[in-house]
Tab-separated table of N, CA, C and O in Angstrom:
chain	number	residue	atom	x	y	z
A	1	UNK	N	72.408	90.510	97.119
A	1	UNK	CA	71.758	91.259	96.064
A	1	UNK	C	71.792	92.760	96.388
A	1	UNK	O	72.024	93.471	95.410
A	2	UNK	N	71.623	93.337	97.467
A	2	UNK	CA	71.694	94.805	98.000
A	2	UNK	C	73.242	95.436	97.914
A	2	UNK	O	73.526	96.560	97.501
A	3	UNK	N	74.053	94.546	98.350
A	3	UNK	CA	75.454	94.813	97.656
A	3	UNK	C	75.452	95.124	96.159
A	3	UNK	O	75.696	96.140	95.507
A	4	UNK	N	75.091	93.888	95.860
A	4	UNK	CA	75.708	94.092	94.007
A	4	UNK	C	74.261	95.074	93.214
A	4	UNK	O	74.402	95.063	91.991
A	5	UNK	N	73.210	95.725	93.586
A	5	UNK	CA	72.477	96.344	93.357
A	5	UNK	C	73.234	97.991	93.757
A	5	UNK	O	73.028	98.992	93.071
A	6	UNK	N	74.110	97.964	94.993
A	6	UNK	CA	74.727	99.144	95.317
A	6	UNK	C	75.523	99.487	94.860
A	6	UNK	O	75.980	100.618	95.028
A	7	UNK	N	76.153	98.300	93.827
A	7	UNK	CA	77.254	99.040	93.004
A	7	UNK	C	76.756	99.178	91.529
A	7	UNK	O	77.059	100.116	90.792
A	8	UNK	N	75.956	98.127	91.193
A	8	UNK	CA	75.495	98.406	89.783
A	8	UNK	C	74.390	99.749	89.932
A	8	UNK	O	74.511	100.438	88.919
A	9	UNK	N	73.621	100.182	90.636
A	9	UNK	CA	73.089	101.717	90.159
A	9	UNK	C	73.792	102.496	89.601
A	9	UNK	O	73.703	102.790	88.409
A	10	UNK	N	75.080	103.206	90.880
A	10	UNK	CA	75.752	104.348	90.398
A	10	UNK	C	76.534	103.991	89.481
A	10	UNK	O	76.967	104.802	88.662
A	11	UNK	N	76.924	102.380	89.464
A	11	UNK	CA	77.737	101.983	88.166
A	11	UNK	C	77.383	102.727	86.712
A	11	UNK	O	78.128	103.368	85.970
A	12	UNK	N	75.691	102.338	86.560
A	12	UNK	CA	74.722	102.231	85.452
A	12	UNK	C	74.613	103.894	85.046
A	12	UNK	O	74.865	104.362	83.936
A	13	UNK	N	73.995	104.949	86.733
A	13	UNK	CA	74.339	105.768	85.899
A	13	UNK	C	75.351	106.727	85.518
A	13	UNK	O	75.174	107.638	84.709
A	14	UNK	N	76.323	106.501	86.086
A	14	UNK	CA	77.858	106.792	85.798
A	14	UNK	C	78.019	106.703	83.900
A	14	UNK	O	78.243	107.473	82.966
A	15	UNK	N	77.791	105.517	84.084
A	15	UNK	CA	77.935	104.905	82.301
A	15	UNK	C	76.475	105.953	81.523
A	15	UNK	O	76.539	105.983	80.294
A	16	UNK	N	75.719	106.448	81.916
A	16	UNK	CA	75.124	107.486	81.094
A	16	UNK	C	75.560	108.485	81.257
A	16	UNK	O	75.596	109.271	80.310
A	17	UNK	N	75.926	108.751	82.180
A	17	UNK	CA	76.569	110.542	82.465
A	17	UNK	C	77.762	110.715	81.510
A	17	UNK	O	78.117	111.686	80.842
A	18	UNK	N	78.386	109.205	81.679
A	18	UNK	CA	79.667	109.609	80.566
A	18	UNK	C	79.363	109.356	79.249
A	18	UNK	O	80.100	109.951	78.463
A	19	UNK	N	78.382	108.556	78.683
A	19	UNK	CA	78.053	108.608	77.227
A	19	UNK	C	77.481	109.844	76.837
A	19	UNK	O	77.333	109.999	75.625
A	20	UNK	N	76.989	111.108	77.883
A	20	UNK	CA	75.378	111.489	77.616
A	20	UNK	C	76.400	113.373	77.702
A	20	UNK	O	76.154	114.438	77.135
A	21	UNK	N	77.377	113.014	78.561
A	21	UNK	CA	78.369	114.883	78.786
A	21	UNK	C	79.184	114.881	77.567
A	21	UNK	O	79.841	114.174	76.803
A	22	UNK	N	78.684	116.333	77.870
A	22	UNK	CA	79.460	117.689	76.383
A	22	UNK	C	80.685	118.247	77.166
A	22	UNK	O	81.353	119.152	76.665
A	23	UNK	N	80.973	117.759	78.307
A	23	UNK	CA	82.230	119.137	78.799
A	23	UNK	C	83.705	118.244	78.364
A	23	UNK	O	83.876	117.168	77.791
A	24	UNK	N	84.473	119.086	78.840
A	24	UNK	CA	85.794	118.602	78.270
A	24	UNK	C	86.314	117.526	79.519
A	24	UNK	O	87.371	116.897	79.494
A	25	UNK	N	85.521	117.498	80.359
A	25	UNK	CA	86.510	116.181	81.349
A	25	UNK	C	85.263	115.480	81.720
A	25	UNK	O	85.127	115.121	82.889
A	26	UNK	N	84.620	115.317	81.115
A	26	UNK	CA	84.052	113.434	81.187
A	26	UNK	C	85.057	112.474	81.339
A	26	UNK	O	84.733	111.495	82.012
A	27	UNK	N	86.462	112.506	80.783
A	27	UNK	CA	86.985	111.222	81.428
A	27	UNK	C	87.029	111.212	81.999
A	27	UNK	O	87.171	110.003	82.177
A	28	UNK	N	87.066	111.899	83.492
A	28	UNK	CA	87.297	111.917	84.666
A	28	UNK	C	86.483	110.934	85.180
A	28	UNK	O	86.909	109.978	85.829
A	29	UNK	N	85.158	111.163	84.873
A	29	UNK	CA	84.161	109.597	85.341
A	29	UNK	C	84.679	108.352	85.099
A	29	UNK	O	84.214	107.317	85.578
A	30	UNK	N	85.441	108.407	84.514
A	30	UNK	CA	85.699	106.482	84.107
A	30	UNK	C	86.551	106.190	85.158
A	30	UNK	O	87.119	105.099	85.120
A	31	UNK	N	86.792	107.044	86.226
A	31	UNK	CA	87.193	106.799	87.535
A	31	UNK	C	86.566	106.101	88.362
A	31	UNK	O	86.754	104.924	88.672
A	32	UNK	N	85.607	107.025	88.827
A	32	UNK	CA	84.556	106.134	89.740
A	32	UNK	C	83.911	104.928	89.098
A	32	UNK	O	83.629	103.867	89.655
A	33	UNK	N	83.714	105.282	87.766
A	33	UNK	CA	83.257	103.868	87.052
A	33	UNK	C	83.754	102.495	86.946
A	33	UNK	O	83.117	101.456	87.123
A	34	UNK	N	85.333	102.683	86.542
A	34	UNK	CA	86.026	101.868	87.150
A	34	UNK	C	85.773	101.162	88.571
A	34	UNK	O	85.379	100.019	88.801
A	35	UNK	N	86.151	102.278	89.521
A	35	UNK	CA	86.067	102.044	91.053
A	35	UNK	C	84.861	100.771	91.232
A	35	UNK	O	85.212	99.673	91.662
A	36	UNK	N	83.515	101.031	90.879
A	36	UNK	CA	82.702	100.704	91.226
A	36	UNK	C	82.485	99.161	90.435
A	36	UNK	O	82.053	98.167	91.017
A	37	UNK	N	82.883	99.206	88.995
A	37	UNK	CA	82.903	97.837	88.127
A	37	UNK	C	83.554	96.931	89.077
A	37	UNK	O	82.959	95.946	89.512
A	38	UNK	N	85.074	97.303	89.505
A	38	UNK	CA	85.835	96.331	90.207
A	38	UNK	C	85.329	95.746	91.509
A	38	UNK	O	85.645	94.623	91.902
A	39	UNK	N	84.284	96.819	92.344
A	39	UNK	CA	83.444	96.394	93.315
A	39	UNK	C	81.953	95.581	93.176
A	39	UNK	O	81.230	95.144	94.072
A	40	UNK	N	81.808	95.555	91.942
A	40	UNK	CA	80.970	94.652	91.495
A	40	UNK	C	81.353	93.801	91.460
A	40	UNK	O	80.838	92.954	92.190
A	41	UNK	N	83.007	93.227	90.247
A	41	UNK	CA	83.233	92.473	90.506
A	41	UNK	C	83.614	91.336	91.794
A	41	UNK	O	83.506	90.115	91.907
A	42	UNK	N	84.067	92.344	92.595
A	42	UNK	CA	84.863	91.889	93.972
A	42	UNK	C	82.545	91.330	94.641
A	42	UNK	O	82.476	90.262	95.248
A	43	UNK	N	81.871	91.704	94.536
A	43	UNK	CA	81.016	91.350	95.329
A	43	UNK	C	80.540	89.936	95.287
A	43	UNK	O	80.256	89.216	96.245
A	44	UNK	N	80.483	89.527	93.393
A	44	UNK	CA	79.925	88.633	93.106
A	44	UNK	C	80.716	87.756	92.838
A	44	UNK	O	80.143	86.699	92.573
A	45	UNK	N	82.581	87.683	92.746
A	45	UNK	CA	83.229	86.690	93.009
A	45	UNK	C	83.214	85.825	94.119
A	45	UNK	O	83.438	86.179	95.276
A	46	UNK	N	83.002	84.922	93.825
A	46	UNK	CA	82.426	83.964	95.267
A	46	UNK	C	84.001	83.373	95.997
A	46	UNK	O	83.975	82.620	96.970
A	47	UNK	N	84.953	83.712	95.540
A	47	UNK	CA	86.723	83.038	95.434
A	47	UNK	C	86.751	84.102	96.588
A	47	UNK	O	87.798	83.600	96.998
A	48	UNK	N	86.591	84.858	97.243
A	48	UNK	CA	87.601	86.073	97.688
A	48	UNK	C	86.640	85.899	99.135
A	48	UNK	O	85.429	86.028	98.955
A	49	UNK	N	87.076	85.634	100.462
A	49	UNK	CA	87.064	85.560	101.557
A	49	UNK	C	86.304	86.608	102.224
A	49	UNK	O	85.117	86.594	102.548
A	50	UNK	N	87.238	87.578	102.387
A	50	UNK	CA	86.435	88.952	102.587
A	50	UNK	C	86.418	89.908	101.558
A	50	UNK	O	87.313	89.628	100.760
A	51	UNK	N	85.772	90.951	101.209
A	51	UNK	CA	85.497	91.465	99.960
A	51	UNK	C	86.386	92.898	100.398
A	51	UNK	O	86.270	93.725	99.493
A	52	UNK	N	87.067	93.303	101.311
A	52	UNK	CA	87.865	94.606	101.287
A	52	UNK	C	89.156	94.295	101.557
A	52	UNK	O	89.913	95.064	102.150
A	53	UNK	N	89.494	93.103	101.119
A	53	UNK	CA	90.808	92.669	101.348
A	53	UNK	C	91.627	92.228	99.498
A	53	UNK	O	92.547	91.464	99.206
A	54	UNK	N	90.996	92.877	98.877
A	54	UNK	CA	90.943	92.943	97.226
A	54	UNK	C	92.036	93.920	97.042
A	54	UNK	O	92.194	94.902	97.767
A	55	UNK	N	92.678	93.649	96.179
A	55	UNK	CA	94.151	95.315	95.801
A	55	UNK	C	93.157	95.833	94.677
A	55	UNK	O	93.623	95.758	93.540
A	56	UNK	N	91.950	96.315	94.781
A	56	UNK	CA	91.506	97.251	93.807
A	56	UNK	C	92.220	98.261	93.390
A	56	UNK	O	92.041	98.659	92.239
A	57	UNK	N	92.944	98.738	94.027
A	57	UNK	CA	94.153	100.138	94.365
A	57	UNK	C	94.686	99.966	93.246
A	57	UNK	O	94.631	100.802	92.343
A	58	UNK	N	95.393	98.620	93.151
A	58	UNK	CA	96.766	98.424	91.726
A	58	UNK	C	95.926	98.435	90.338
A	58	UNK	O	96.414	98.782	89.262
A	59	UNK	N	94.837	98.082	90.489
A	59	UNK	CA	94.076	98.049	88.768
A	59	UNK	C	93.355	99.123	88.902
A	59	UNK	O	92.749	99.244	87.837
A	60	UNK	N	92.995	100.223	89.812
A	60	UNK	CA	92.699	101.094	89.405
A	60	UNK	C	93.625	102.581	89.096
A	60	UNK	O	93.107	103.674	88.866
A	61	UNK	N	94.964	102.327	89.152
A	61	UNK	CA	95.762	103.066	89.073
A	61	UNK	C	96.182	103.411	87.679
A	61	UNK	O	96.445	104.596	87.474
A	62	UNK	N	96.289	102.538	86.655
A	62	UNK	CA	96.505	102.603	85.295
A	62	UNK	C	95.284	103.536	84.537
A	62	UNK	O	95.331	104.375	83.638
A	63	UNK	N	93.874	102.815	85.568
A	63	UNK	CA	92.739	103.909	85.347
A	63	UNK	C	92.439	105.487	85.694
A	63	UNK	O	91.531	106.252	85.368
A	64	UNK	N	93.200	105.577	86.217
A	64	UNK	CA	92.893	106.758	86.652
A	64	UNK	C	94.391	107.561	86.100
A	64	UNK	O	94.369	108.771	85.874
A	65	UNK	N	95.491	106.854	85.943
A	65	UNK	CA	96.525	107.966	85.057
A	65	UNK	C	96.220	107.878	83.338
A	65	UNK	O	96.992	108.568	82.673
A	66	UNK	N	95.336	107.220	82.680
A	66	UNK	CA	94.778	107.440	81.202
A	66	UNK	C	93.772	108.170	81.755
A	66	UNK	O	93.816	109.178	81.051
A	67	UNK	N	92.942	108.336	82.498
A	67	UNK	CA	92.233	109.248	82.472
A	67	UNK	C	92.289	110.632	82.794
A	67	UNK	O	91.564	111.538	82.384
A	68	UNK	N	93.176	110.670	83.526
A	68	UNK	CA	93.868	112.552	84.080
A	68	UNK	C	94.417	112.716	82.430
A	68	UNK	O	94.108	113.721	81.791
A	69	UNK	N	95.199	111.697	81.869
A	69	UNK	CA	95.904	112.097	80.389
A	69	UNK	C	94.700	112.293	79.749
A	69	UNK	O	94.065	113.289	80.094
A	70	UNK	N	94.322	111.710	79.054
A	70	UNK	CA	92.864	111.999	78.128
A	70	UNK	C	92.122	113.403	78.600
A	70	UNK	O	91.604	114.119	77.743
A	71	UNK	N	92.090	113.825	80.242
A	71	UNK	CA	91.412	115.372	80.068
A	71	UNK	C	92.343	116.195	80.193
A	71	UNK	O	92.013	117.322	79.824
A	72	UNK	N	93.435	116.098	80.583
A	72	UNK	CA	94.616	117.154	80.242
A	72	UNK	C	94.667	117.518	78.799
A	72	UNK	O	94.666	118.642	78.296
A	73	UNK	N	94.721	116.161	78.144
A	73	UNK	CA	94.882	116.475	76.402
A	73	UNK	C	93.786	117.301	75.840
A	73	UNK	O	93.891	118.171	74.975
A	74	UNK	N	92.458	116.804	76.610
A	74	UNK	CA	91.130	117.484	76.109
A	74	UNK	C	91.193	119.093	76.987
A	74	UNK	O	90.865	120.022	76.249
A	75	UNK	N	91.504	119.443	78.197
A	75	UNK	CA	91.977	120.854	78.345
A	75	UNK	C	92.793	121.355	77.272
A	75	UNK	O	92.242	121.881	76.305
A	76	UNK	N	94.333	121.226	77.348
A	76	UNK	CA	94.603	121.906	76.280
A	76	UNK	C	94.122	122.080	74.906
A	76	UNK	O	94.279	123.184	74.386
A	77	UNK	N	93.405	120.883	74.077
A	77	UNK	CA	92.675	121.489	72.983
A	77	UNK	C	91.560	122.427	73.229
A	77	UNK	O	91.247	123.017	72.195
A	78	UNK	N	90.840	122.766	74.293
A	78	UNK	CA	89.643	123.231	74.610
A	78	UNK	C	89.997	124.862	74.542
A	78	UNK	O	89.422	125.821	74.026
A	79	UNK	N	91.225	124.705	75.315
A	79	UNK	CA	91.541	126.040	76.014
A	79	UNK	C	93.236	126.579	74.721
A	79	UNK	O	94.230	127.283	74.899
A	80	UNK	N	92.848	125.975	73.855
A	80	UNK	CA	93.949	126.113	72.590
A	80	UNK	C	93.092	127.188	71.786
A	80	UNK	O	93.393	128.285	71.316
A	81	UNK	N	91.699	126.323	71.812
A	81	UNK	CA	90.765	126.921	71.126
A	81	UNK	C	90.103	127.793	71.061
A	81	UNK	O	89.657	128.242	70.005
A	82	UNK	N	89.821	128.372	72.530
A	82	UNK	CA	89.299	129.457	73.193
A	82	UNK	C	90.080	130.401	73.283
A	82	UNK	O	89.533	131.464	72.988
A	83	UNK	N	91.722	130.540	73.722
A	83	UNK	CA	92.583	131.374	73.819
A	83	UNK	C	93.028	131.647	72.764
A	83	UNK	O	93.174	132.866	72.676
A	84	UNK	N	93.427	130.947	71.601
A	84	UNK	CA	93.725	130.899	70.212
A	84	UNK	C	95.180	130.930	70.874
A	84	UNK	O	95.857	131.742	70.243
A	85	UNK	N	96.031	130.254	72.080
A	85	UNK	CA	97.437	129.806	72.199
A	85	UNK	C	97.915	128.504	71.363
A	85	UNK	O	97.437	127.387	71.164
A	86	UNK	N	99.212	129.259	70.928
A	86	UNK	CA	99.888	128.408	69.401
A	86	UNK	C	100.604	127.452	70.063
A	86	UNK	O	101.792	127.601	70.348
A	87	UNK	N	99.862	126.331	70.369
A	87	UNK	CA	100.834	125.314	70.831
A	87	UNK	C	102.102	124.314	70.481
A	87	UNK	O	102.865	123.594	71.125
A	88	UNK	N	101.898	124.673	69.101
A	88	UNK	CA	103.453	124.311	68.098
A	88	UNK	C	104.306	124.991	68.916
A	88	UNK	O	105.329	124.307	68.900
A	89	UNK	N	104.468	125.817	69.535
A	89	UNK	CA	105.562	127.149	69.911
A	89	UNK	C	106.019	126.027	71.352
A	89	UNK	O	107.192	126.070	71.721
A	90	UNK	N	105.548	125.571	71.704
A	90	UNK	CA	105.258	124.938	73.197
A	90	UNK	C	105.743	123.589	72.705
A	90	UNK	O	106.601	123.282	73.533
A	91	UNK	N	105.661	122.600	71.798
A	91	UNK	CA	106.201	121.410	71.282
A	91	UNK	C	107.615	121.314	70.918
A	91	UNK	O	108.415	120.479	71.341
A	92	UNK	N	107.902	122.539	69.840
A	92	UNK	CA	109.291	122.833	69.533
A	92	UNK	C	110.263	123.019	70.888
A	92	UNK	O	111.491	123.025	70.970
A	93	UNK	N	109.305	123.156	71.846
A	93	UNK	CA	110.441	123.915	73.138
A	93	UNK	C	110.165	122.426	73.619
A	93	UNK	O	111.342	122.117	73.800
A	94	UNK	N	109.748	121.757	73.816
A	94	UNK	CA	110.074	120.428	74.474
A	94	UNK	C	110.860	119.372	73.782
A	94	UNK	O	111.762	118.674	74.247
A	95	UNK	N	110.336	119.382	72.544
A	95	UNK	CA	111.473	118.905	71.685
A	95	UNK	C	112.653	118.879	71.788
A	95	UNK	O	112.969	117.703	71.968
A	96	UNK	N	113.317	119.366	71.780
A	96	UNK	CA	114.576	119.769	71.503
A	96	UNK	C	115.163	120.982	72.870
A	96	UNK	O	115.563	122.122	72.633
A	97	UNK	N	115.071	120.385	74.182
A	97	UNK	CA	115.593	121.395	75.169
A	97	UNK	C	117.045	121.511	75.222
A	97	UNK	O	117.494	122.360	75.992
A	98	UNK	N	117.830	120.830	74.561
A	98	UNK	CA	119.387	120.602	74.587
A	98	UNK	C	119.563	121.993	73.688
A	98	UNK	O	120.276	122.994	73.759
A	99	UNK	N	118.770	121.619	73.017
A	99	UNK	CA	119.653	123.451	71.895
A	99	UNK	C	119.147	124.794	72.384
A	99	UNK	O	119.457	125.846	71.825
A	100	UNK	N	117.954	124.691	73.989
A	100	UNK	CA	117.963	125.884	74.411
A	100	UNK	C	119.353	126.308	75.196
A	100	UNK	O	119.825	127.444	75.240
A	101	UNK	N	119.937	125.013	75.856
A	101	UNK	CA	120.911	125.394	76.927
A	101	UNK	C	122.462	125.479	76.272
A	101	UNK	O	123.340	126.177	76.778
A	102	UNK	N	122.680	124.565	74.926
A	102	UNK	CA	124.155	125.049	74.371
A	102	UNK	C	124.268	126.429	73.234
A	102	UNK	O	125.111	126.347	72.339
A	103	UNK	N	123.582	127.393	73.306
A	103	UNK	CA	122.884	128.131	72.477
A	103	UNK	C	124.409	129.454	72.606
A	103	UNK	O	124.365	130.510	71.976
């Protein structure tokens, strides 16, 4: 119970900090949140021998590259907005890099 009480706190308030923040990288929490769900899970699965011998690593990896994407995307709108930088100008150039170089 002191195990699975140690992961469900910061679990619990992890999950308010990220319902409850105004800044532009709250996703970043669904990192540790993650982290810590899967160590919940890993505590109270009764199947698993020793509990740090789990590949948490591989399922938290998909978590944590949607989440760097989701605040990258939320930086650049933030800082689109603040700078007033025309990011169409920046799309067209990725688009289409073949017609910068046969030009």
């Amino acid at each position: 119970m002191w195990t699975i009480m140690g992961k469900f706190i910061p679990f619990y308030l992890m999950v308010l900090w990220f319902l409850t923040c105004k800044h532009w990288w709250y996703h970043c929490i669904i990192i540790p949140m993650a982290m810590f769900a899967f160590q919940m899970y890993s505590a109270i699965n009764d199947d698993l021998e020793f509990m740090d011998q789990s590949d948490e690593l591989a399922f938290l990896v998909p978590v944590v590259i949607a989440a760097l994407s989701m605040s990258y995307l939320a930086r650049t709108v933030v800082f689109d907005k603040v700078h007033g930088i025309d990011i169409s100008e920046i799309e067209q150039g990725i688009k289409k890099p073949s017609d910068r170089f046969f030009k």
